[in-house]
Short mmCIF file of C-alpha atoms and ligand atoms in Angstrom, two decimals:
data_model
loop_
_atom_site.label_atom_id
_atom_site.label_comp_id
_atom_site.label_asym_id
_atom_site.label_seq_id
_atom_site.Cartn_x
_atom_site.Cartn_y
_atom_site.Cartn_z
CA UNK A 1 90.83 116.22 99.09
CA UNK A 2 89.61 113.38 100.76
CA UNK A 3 92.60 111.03 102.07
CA UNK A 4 93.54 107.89 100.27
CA UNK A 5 91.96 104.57 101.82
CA UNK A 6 94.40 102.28 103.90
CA UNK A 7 94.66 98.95 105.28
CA UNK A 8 95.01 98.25 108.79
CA UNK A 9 95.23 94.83 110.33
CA UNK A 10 92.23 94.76 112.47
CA UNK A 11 92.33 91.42 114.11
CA UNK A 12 95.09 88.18 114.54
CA UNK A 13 95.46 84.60 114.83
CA UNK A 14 98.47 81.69 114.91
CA UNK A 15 98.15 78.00 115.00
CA UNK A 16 101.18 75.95 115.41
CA UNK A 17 101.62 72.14 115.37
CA UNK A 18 102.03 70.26 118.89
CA UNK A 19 105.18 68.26 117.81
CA UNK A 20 108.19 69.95 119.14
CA UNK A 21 112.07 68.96 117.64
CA UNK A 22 114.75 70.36 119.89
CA UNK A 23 118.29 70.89 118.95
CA UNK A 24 119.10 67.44 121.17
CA UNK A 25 117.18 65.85 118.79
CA UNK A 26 118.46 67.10 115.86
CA UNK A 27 121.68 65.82 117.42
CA UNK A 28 120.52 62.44 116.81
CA UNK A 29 118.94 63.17 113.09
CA UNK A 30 122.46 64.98 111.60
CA UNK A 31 126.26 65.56 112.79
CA UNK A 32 125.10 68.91 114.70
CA UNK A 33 125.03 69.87 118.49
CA UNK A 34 122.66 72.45 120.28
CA UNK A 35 125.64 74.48 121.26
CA UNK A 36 126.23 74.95 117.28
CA UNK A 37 122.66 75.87 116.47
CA UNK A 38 121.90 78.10 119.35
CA UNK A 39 125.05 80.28 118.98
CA UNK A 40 125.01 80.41 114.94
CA UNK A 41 121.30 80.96 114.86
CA UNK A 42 119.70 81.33 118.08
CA UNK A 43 117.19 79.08 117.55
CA UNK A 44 116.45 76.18 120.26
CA UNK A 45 113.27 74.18 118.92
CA UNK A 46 111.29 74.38 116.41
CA UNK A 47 107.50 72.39 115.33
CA UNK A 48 106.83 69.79 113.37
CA UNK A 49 103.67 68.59 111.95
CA UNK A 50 102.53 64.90 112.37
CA UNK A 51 101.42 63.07 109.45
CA UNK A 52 97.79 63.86 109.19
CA UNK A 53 98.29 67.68 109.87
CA UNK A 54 98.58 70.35 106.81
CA UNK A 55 99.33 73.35 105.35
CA UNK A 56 95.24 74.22 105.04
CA UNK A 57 94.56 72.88 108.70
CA UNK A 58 96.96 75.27 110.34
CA UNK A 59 95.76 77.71 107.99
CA UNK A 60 91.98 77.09 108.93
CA UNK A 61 92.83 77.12 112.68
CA UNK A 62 94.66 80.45 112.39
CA UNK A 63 92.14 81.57 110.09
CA UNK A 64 89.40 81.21 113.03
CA UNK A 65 90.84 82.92 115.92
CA UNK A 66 91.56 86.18 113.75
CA UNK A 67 88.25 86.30 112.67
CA UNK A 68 87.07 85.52 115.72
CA UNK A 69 88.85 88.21 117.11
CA UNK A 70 87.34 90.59 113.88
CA UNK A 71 83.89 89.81 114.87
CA UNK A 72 83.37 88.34 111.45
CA UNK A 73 81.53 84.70 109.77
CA UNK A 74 83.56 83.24 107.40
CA UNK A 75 81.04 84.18 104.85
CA UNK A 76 81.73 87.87 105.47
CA UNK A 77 85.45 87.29 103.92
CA UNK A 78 85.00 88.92 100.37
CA UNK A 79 88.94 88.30 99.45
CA UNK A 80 91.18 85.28 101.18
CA UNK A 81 94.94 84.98 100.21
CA UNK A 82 97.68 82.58 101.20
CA UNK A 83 100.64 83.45 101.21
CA UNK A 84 102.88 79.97 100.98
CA UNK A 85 105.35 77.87 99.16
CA UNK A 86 104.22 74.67 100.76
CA UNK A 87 101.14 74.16 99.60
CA UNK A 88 99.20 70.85 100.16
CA UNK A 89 99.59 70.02 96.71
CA UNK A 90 100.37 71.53 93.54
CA UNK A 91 96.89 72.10 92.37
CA UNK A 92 94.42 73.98 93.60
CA UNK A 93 95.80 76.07 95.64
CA UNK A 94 96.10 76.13 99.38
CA UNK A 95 93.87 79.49 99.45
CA UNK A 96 90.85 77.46 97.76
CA UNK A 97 91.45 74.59 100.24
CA UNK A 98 91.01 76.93 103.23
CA UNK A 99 88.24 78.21 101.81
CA UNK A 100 86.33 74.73 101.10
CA UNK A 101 87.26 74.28 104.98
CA UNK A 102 86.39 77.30 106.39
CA UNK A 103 83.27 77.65 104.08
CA UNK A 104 84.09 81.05 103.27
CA UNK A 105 81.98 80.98 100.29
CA UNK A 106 81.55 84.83 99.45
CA UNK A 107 85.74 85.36 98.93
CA UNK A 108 87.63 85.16 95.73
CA UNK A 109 90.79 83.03 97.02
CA UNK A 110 94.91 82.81 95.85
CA UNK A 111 98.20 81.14 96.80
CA UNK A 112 100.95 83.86 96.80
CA UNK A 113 104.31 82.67 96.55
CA UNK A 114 107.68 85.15 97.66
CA UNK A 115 109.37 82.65 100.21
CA UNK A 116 109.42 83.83 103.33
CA UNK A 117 108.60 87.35 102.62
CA UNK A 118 105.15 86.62 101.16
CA UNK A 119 103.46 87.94 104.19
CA UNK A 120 104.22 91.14 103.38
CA UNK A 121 103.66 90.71 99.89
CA UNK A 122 100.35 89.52 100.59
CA UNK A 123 99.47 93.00 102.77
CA UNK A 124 101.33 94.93 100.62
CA UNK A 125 98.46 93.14 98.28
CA UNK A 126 95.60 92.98 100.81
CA UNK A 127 96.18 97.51 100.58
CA UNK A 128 95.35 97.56 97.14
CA UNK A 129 92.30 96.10 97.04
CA UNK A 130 91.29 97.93 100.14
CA UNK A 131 92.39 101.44 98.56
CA UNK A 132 90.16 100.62 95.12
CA UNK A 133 87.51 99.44 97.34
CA UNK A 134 87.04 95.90 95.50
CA UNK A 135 87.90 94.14 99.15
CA UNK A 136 86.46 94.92 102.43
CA UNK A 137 87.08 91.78 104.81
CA UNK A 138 90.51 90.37 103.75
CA UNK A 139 91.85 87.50 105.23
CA UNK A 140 95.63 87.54 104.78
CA UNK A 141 97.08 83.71 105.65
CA UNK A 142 100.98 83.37 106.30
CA UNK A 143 101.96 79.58 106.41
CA UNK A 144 104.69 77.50 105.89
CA UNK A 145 105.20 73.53 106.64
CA UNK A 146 108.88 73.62 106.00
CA UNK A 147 109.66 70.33 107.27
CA UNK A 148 108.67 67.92 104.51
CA UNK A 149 110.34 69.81 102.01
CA UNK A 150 113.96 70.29 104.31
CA UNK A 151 116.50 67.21 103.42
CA UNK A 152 117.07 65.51 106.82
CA UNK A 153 120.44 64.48 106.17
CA UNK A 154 121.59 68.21 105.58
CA UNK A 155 122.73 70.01 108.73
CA UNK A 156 122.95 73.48 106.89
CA UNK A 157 119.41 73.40 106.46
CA UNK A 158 117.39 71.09 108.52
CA UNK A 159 118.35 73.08 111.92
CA UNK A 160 116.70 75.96 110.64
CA UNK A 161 112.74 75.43 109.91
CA UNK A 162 110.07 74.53 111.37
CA UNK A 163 106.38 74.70 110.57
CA UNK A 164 103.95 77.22 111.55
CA UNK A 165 100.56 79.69 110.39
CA UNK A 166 99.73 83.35 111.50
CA UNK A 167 96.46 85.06 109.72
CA UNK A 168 95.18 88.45 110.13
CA UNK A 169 92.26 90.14 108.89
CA UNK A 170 92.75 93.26 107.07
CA UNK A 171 89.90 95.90 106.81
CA UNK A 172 89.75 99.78 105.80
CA UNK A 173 92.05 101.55 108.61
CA UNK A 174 89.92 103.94 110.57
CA UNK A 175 91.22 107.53 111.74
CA UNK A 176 94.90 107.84 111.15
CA UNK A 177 96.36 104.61 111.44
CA UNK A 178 96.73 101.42 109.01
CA UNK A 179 99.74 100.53 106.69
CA UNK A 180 101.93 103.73 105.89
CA UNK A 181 104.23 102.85 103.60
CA UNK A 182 105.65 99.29 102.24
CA UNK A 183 108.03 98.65 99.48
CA UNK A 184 107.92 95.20 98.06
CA UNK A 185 111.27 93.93 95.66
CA UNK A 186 112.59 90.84 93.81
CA UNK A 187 115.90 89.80 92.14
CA UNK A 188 115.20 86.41 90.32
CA UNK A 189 118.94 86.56 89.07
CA UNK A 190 119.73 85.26 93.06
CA UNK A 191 117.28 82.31 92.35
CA UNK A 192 119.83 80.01 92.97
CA UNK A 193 120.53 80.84 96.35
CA UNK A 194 117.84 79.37 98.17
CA UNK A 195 115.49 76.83 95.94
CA UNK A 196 114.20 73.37 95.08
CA UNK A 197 115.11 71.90 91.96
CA UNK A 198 112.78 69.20 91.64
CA UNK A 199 109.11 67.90 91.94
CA UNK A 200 107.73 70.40 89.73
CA UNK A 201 107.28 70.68 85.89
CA UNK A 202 110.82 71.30 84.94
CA UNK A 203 111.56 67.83 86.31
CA UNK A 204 108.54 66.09 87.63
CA UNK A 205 108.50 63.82 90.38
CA UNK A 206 110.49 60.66 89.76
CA UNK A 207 112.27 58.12 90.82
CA UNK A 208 115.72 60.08 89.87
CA UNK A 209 114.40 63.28 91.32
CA UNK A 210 113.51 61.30 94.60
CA UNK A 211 116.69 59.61 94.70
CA UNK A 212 119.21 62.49 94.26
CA UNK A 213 117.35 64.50 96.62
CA UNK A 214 116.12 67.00 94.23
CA UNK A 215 112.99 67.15 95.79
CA UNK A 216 114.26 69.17 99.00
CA UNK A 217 115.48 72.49 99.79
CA UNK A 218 118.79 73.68 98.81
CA UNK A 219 120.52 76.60 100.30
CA UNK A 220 123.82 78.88 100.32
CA UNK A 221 123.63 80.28 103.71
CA UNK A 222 126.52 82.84 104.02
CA UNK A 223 125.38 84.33 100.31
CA UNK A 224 121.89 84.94 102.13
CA UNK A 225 123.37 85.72 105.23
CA UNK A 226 125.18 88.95 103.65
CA UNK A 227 122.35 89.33 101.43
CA UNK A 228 119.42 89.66 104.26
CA UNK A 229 121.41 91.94 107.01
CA UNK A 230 122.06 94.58 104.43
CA UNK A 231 118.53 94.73 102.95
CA UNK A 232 116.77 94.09 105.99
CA UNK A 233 118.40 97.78 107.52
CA UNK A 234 118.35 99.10 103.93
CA UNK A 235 114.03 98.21 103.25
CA UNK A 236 113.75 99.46 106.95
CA UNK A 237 114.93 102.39 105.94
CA UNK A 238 112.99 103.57 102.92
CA UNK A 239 109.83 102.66 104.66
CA UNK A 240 110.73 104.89 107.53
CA UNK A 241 112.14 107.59 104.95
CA UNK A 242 108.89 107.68 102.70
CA UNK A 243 107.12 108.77 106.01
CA UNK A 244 109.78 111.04 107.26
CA UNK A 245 110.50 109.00 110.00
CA UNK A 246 114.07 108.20 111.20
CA UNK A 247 114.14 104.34 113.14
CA UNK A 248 114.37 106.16 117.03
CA UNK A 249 110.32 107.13 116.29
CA UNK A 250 109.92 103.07 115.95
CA UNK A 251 108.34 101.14 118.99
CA UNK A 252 108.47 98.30 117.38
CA UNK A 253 110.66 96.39 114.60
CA UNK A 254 109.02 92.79 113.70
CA UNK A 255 111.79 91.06 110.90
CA UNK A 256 111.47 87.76 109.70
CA UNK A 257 112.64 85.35 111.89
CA UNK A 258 115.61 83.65 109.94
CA UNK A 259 118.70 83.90 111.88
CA UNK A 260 118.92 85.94 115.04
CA UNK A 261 122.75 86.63 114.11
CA UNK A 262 121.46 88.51 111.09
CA UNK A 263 118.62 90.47 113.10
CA UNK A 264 121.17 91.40 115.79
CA UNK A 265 123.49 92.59 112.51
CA UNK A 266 120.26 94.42 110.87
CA UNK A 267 119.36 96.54 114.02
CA UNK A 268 123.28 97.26 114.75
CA UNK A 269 122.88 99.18 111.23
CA UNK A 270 119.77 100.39 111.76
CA UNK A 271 120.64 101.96 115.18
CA UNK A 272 117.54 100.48 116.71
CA UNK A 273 117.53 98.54 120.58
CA UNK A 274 116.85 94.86 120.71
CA UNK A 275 114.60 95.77 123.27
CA UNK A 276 112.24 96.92 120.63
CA UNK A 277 112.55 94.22 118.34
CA UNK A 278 109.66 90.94 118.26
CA UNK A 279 111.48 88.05 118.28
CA UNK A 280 110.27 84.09 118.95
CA UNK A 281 112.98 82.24 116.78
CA UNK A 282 114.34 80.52 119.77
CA UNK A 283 110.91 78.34 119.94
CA UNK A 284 110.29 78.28 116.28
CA UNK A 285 112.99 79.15 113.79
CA UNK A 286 112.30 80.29 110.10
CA UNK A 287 108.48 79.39 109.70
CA UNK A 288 108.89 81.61 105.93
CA UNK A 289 106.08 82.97 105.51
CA UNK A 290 104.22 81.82 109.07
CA UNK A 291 107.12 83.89 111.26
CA UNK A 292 106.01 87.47 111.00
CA UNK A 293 102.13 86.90 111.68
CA UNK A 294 102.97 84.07 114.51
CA UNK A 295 105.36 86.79 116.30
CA UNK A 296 102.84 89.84 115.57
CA UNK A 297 100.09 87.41 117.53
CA UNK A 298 102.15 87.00 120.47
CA UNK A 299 102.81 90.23 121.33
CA UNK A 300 99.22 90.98 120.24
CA UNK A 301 98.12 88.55 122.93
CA UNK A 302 101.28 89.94 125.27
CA UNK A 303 98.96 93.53 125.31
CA UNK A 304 102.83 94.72 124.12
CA UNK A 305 101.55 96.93 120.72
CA UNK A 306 99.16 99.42 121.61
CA UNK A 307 97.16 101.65 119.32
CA UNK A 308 99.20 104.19 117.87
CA UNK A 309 102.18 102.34 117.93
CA UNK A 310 104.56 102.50 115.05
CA UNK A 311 105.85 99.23 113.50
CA UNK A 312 108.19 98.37 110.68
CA UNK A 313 107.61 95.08 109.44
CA UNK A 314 110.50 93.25 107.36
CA UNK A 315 111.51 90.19 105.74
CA UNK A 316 113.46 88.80 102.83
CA UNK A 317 113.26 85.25 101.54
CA UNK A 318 113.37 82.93 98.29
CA UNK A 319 113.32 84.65 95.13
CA UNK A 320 115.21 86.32 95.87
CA UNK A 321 112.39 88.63 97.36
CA UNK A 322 112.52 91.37 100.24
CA UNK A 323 110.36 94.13 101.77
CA UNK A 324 109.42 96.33 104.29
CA UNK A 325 105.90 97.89 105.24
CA UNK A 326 105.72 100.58 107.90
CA UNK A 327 102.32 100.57 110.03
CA UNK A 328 100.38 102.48 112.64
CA UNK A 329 98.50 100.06 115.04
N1 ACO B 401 125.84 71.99 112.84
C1 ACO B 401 127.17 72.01 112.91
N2 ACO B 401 127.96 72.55 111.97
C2 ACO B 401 127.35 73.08 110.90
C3 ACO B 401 125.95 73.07 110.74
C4 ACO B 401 125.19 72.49 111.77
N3 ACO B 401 123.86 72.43 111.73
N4 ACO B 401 125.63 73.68 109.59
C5 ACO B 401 126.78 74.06 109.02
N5 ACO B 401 127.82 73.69 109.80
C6 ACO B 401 129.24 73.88 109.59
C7 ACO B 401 129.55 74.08 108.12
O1 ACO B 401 129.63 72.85 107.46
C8 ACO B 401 130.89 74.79 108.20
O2 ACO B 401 131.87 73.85 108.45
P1 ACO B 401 133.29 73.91 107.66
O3 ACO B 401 133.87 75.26 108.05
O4 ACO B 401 134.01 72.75 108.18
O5 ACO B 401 132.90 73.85 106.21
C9 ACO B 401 130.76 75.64 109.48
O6 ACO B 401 129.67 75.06 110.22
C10 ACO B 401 130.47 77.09 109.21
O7 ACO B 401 129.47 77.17 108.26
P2 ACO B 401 128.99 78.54 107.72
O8 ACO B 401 128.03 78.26 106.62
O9 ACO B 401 130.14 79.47 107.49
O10 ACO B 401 128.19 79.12 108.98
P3 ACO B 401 127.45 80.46 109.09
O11 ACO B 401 128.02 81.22 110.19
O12 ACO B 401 127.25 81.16 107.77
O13 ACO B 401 125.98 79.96 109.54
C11 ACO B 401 123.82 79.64 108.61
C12 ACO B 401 125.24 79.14 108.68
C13 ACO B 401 123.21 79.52 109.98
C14 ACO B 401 123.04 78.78 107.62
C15 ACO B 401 123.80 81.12 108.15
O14 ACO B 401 124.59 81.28 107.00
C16 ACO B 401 122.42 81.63 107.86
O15 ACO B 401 121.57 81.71 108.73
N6 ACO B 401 122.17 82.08 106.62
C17 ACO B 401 120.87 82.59 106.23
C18 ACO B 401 119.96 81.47 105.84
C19 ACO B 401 118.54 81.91 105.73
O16 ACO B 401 118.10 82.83 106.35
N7 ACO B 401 117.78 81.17 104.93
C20 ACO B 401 116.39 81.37 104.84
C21 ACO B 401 115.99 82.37 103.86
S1 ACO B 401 114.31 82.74 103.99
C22 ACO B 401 113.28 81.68 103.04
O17 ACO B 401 112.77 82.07 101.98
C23 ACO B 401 112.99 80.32 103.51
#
């Protein structure tokens, strides 16, 4: 029997805004200090788009240097997905913006939305199509421009995000390797652990909205907290168990880059070195959807993951949503 199709990411790109916000400077923004934010979180700085940049721009920019790197036009991009919750506006989507700018006319283009785990969604996504052979050139966007939608005067939050895209272009794996396993999950009944309650059609933008701050992110941090360091070992595991592997035949564990307290807590359970984990969230913090891609770039562009290597991939986020995918470079 001929062996099922997989996806493989064949190429990758990051763009990140110029404008850098340190703890120090936070210190003058909220009642915070960098000794606070470094030891609770291990984050340092994090970017910040100016007023004229966007989601679709740091998408487009990303966008480029993957496929680029893929050897492909724009016009060779038959499906294009973004996975976001900060789009440019509310309608059309981000995707269809990106692909007005990158005039990557040939692709049928959507917005994915699963917090910060929608890059994994979106190649957990991105496989499908490859497997029934409806996509060939798939160009999976992970971006997130936190910063206009974080409430400035709220220290549990603001200290956290910053703003950042990765993209990778996905094609049919050849030989052996590609995306082995990923399990994808949602519980909507934790909804109300990390969300914004206003500014959409439940209540519109207004002045009310604007004025009690309805428009920004709220969060319960310890509830995620818990939440993310079990699942993060747990989703590891299955992904490693549906392909017999235990996490020892890992070289590489990329999570999402939220809190490095709770990725220090995930590997602990997992048994796995933090010499084999990616990690960047002391220069960027929780870019949602953007972290995985921007850290998978660096190390890309590092020469650290070499072909053959096996990666787990993880990340949890709004939703509440979670997941895991398990790949061979
Ligand atoms: N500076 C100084 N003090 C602070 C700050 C700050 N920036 N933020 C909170 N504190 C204070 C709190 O007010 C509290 O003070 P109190 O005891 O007087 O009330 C104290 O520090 C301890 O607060 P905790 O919430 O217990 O601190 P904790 O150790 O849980 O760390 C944190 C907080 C960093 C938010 C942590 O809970 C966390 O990282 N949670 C996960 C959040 C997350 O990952 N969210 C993203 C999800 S992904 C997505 O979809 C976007």
């Amino acid at each position: 029997m001929k062996p099922e199709k997989a996806a493989a990411i064949v190429s990758t790109g990051r763009a990140l805004p110029v404008g850098r916000v340190t703890n120090l400077d936070l210190e003058e923004i909220v009642d915070t200090n960098d000794e606070w934010i470094r030891t609770r979180t291990g984050i340092r700085e994090r970017r910040m788009v100016n007023a004229s940049e966007t989601n679709a721009d740091l998408s487009v920019s990303a966008a480029r240097l993957a496929l680029e790197r893929a050897a492909l036009r724009p016009e060779d991009v038959d499906l294009l997905i973004v996975a976001t919750v900060t789009p440019d506006q509310p309608l059309p989507s981000s995707a269809c913006l990106v692909q007005a700018k990158l005039n990557a006319y040939n692709a049928f283009a959507f917005d994915l939305a699963a917090g910060c785990t929608g890059f994994l969604y979106g190649l957990h996504v991105a496989d499908k199509f490859i497997k029934t052979g409806s996509a060939k050139n798939i160009l999976l966007i992970g971006v997130d421009i936190l910063s206009p939608i974080i409430d400035w005067q709220d220290r549990n939050t603001c200290v956290l995000f910053g703003d950042g895209a990765g993209a990778v272009v996905v094609k049919e794996a050849k030989g052996s390797g590609g995306l082995k396993a990923a399990r994808m999950f949602s519980d909507g009944s934790k909804a109300g652990l990390l969300y914004i309650p206003g500014g959409g059609t439940r209540l519109p933008p207004s002045g009310m909205v604007v004025e009690k701050r309805l428009h920004y992110v709220k969060m319960n941090g310890p509830e995620i907290f818990k939440f993310a360091v079990k699942i993060m070992a747990e989703s590891t595991q299955q992904v490693l168990e549906m392909c017999a592997k235990s996490p020892q035949d890992l070289d590489y564990l990329i999570p999402h880059q939220a809190n490095m307290r709770i990725i220090e807590a995930a590997c602990k359970r997992l048994g796995i070195d933090l010499s084999k984990v990616l990690i960047n969230i002391e220069r960027y913090g929780n870019m949602s959807s953007a972290s995985i891609p921007v850290v998978l770039d660096e190390a890309v562009e590092e020469g650290k993951i070499k072909s053959g290597d096996l990666i787990a991939m993880v990340a949890f986020g709004a939703g509440l949503t979670w997941g895991a995918a398990l790949l061979e470079w």
